[in-house]
Amino acid sequence: MSEHEAHKQHEEKVENIDSTQQETKDNQSQDTESRMAEEDLTQEIEAQATESVDSQMEATEKEPDLIEQLQAKNEELEDRTLRLQAEINNIQKRNARERSLAAKYRSQNLASNLLEVLDNLERALATETTSEDAQALKQGVEMVHKQFIAAFNQEKITVVDPLGQEFDPNLHQAISVMPGGDQYPANTVMQVLQKGYQLDDRILRPAMVIVAEETSNAEDK
């Protein structure tokens, strides 16, 4: 082999060695970069996992507070519902009571206005008549009076005529007091000046009366 060929072979060997070393370096660099990438990815995964665990723990810690808040809100709503139901029931009862009273005393105003008419009819009936024409007129007035009384009875309007009864300030209006003698005990109605009327349990007009007073021992002697 010539010197030139030997020199050429030597250069080729050197180049192969350099090439091999470069490939080794490149492979080592790639391995390093790969390991670094794996480490970065691992660190990122661990960070995400830690953040997820922290979030779950925070949510777990907040969960009891949230449940307590919801329970308190629910109790508040239930209390408001019960209060509203009670208020509605009270309104319904009050309306029903007012309707019942309105129906019960629906004739009060009309009856009060007719009492004076009824008083005039009774005064006419109390008048003495002698002629036949007057008697016939009185009979007509008597029929009208009976119709009035019948209509009043249908509406549960009754007469308060307490002659001889014990004086009741809820039903009677005392105009004066007089000695009752032996006929009327003390605090007894001895004269009715004007009849009273009541609608069911409500007084339309109290009876105007004179009440017997108690006789003193000196007067008895």
Short mmCIF file of C-alpha atoms in Angstrom, two decimals, residues 91-186:
data_model
loop_
_atom_site.label_atom_id
_atom_site.label_comp_id
_atom_site.label_asym_id
_atom_site.label_seq_id
_atom_site.Cartn_x
_atom_site.Cartn_y
_atom_site.Cartn_z
CA ILE A 91 -108.37 37.33 56.46
CA GLN A 92 -110.72 34.60 55.26
CA LYS A 93 -112.25 34.22 58.73
CA ARG A 94 -112.65 37.99 59.10
CA ASN A 95 -114.27 38.27 55.66
CA ALA A 96 -116.60 35.38 56.45
CA ARG A 97 -117.55 36.99 59.77
CA GLU A 98 -118.17 40.34 58.09
CA ARG A 99 -120.32 38.71 55.41
CA SER A 100 -122.25 36.86 58.09
CA LEU A 101 -122.85 40.06 60.05
CA ALA A 102 -123.82 41.94 56.91
CA ALA A 103 -126.37 39.26 56.06
CA LYS A 104 -127.59 39.07 59.66
CA TYR A 105 -128.16 42.82 60.01
CA ARG A 106 -128.98 43.64 56.39
CA SER A 107 -132.38 45.08 57.41
CA GLN A 108 -131.05 47.39 60.12
CA ASN A 109 -131.06 50.68 58.21
CA LEU A 110 -134.44 50.08 56.58
CA ALA A 111 -136.04 48.96 59.82
CA SER A 112 -134.66 51.98 61.70
CA ASN A 113 -136.19 54.31 59.13
CA LEU A 114 -139.57 52.53 59.37
CA LEU A 115 -139.84 52.66 63.16
CA GLU A 116 -141.32 56.16 63.12
CA VAL A 117 -143.89 55.04 60.55
CA LEU A 118 -144.82 52.14 62.81
CA ASP A 119 -145.11 54.52 65.78
CA ASN A 120 -147.56 56.70 63.84
CA LEU A 121 -149.66 53.66 62.91
CA GLU A 122 -149.87 52.66 66.59
CA ARG A 123 -150.86 56.21 67.59
CA ALA A 124 -153.62 56.08 64.99
CA LEU A 125 -154.82 52.75 66.36
CA ALA A 126 -154.86 54.18 69.88
CA THR A 127 -157.23 56.97 68.81
CA GLU A 128 -160.89 56.50 69.77
CA THR A 129 -163.30 56.42 66.82
CA THR A 130 -167.08 56.79 66.80
CA SER A 131 -168.19 57.02 63.19
CA GLU A 132 -168.40 54.10 60.82
CA ASP A 133 -166.04 55.78 58.36
CA ALA A 134 -163.46 56.24 61.10
CA GLN A 135 -163.88 52.63 62.16
CA ALA A 136 -163.33 51.45 58.57
CA LEU A 137 -160.22 53.62 58.30
CA LYS A 138 -158.95 52.28 61.59
CA GLN A 139 -159.42 48.72 60.37
CA GLY A 140 -157.31 49.54 57.30
CA VAL A 141 -154.62 51.01 59.52
CA GLU A 142 -154.74 47.89 61.67
CA MET A 143 -154.18 45.66 58.63
CA VAL A 144 -151.16 47.73 57.58
CA HIS A 145 -149.82 47.52 61.12
CA LYS A 146 -150.14 43.73 61.14
CA GLN A 147 -148.30 43.54 57.81
CA PHE A 148 -145.51 45.67 59.26
CA ILE A 149 -145.20 43.40 62.30
CA ALA A 150 -145.23 40.26 60.10
CA ALA A 151 -142.48 41.71 57.88
CA PHE A 152 -140.45 42.64 60.94
CA ASN A 153 -140.82 39.13 62.36
CA GLN A 154 -139.55 37.64 59.11
CA GLU A 155 -136.42 39.76 59.46
CA LYS A 156 -136.08 38.75 63.14
CA ILE A 157 -137.04 42.22 64.33
CA THR A 158 -138.89 42.00 67.64
CA VAL A 159 -140.65 44.51 69.87
CA VAL A 160 -139.16 45.50 73.22
CA ASP A 161 -142.20 46.21 75.43
CA PRO A 162 -140.91 45.75 79.01
CA LEU A 163 -143.91 46.82 81.10
CA GLY A 164 -143.62 45.14 84.52
CA GLN A 165 -140.14 43.79 83.76
CA GLU A 166 -136.93 44.58 85.59
CA PHE A 167 -135.12 47.57 84.17
CA ASP A 168 -132.27 46.59 81.83
CA PRO A 169 -130.01 49.47 80.73
CA ASN A 170 -128.98 47.42 77.69
CA LEU A 171 -132.56 47.37 76.40
CA HIS A 172 -134.28 50.27 78.11
CA GLN A 173 -133.77 54.00 78.39
CA ALA A 174 -135.05 55.44 81.68
CA ILE A 175 -136.71 58.82 81.25
CA SER A 176 -137.56 59.24 84.91
CA VAL A 177 -138.22 57.35 88.15
CA MET A 178 -141.39 57.35 90.22
CA PRO A 179 -142.63 55.60 93.33
CA GLY A 180 -144.02 52.24 92.29
CA GLY A 181 -146.17 51.68 95.34
CA ASP A 182 -147.35 48.17 95.98
CA GLN A 183 -147.88 47.36 92.30
CA TYR A 184 -144.32 47.83 91.03
CA PRO A 185 -141.21 46.80 93.00
CA ALA A 186 -138.14 48.99 92.90
#
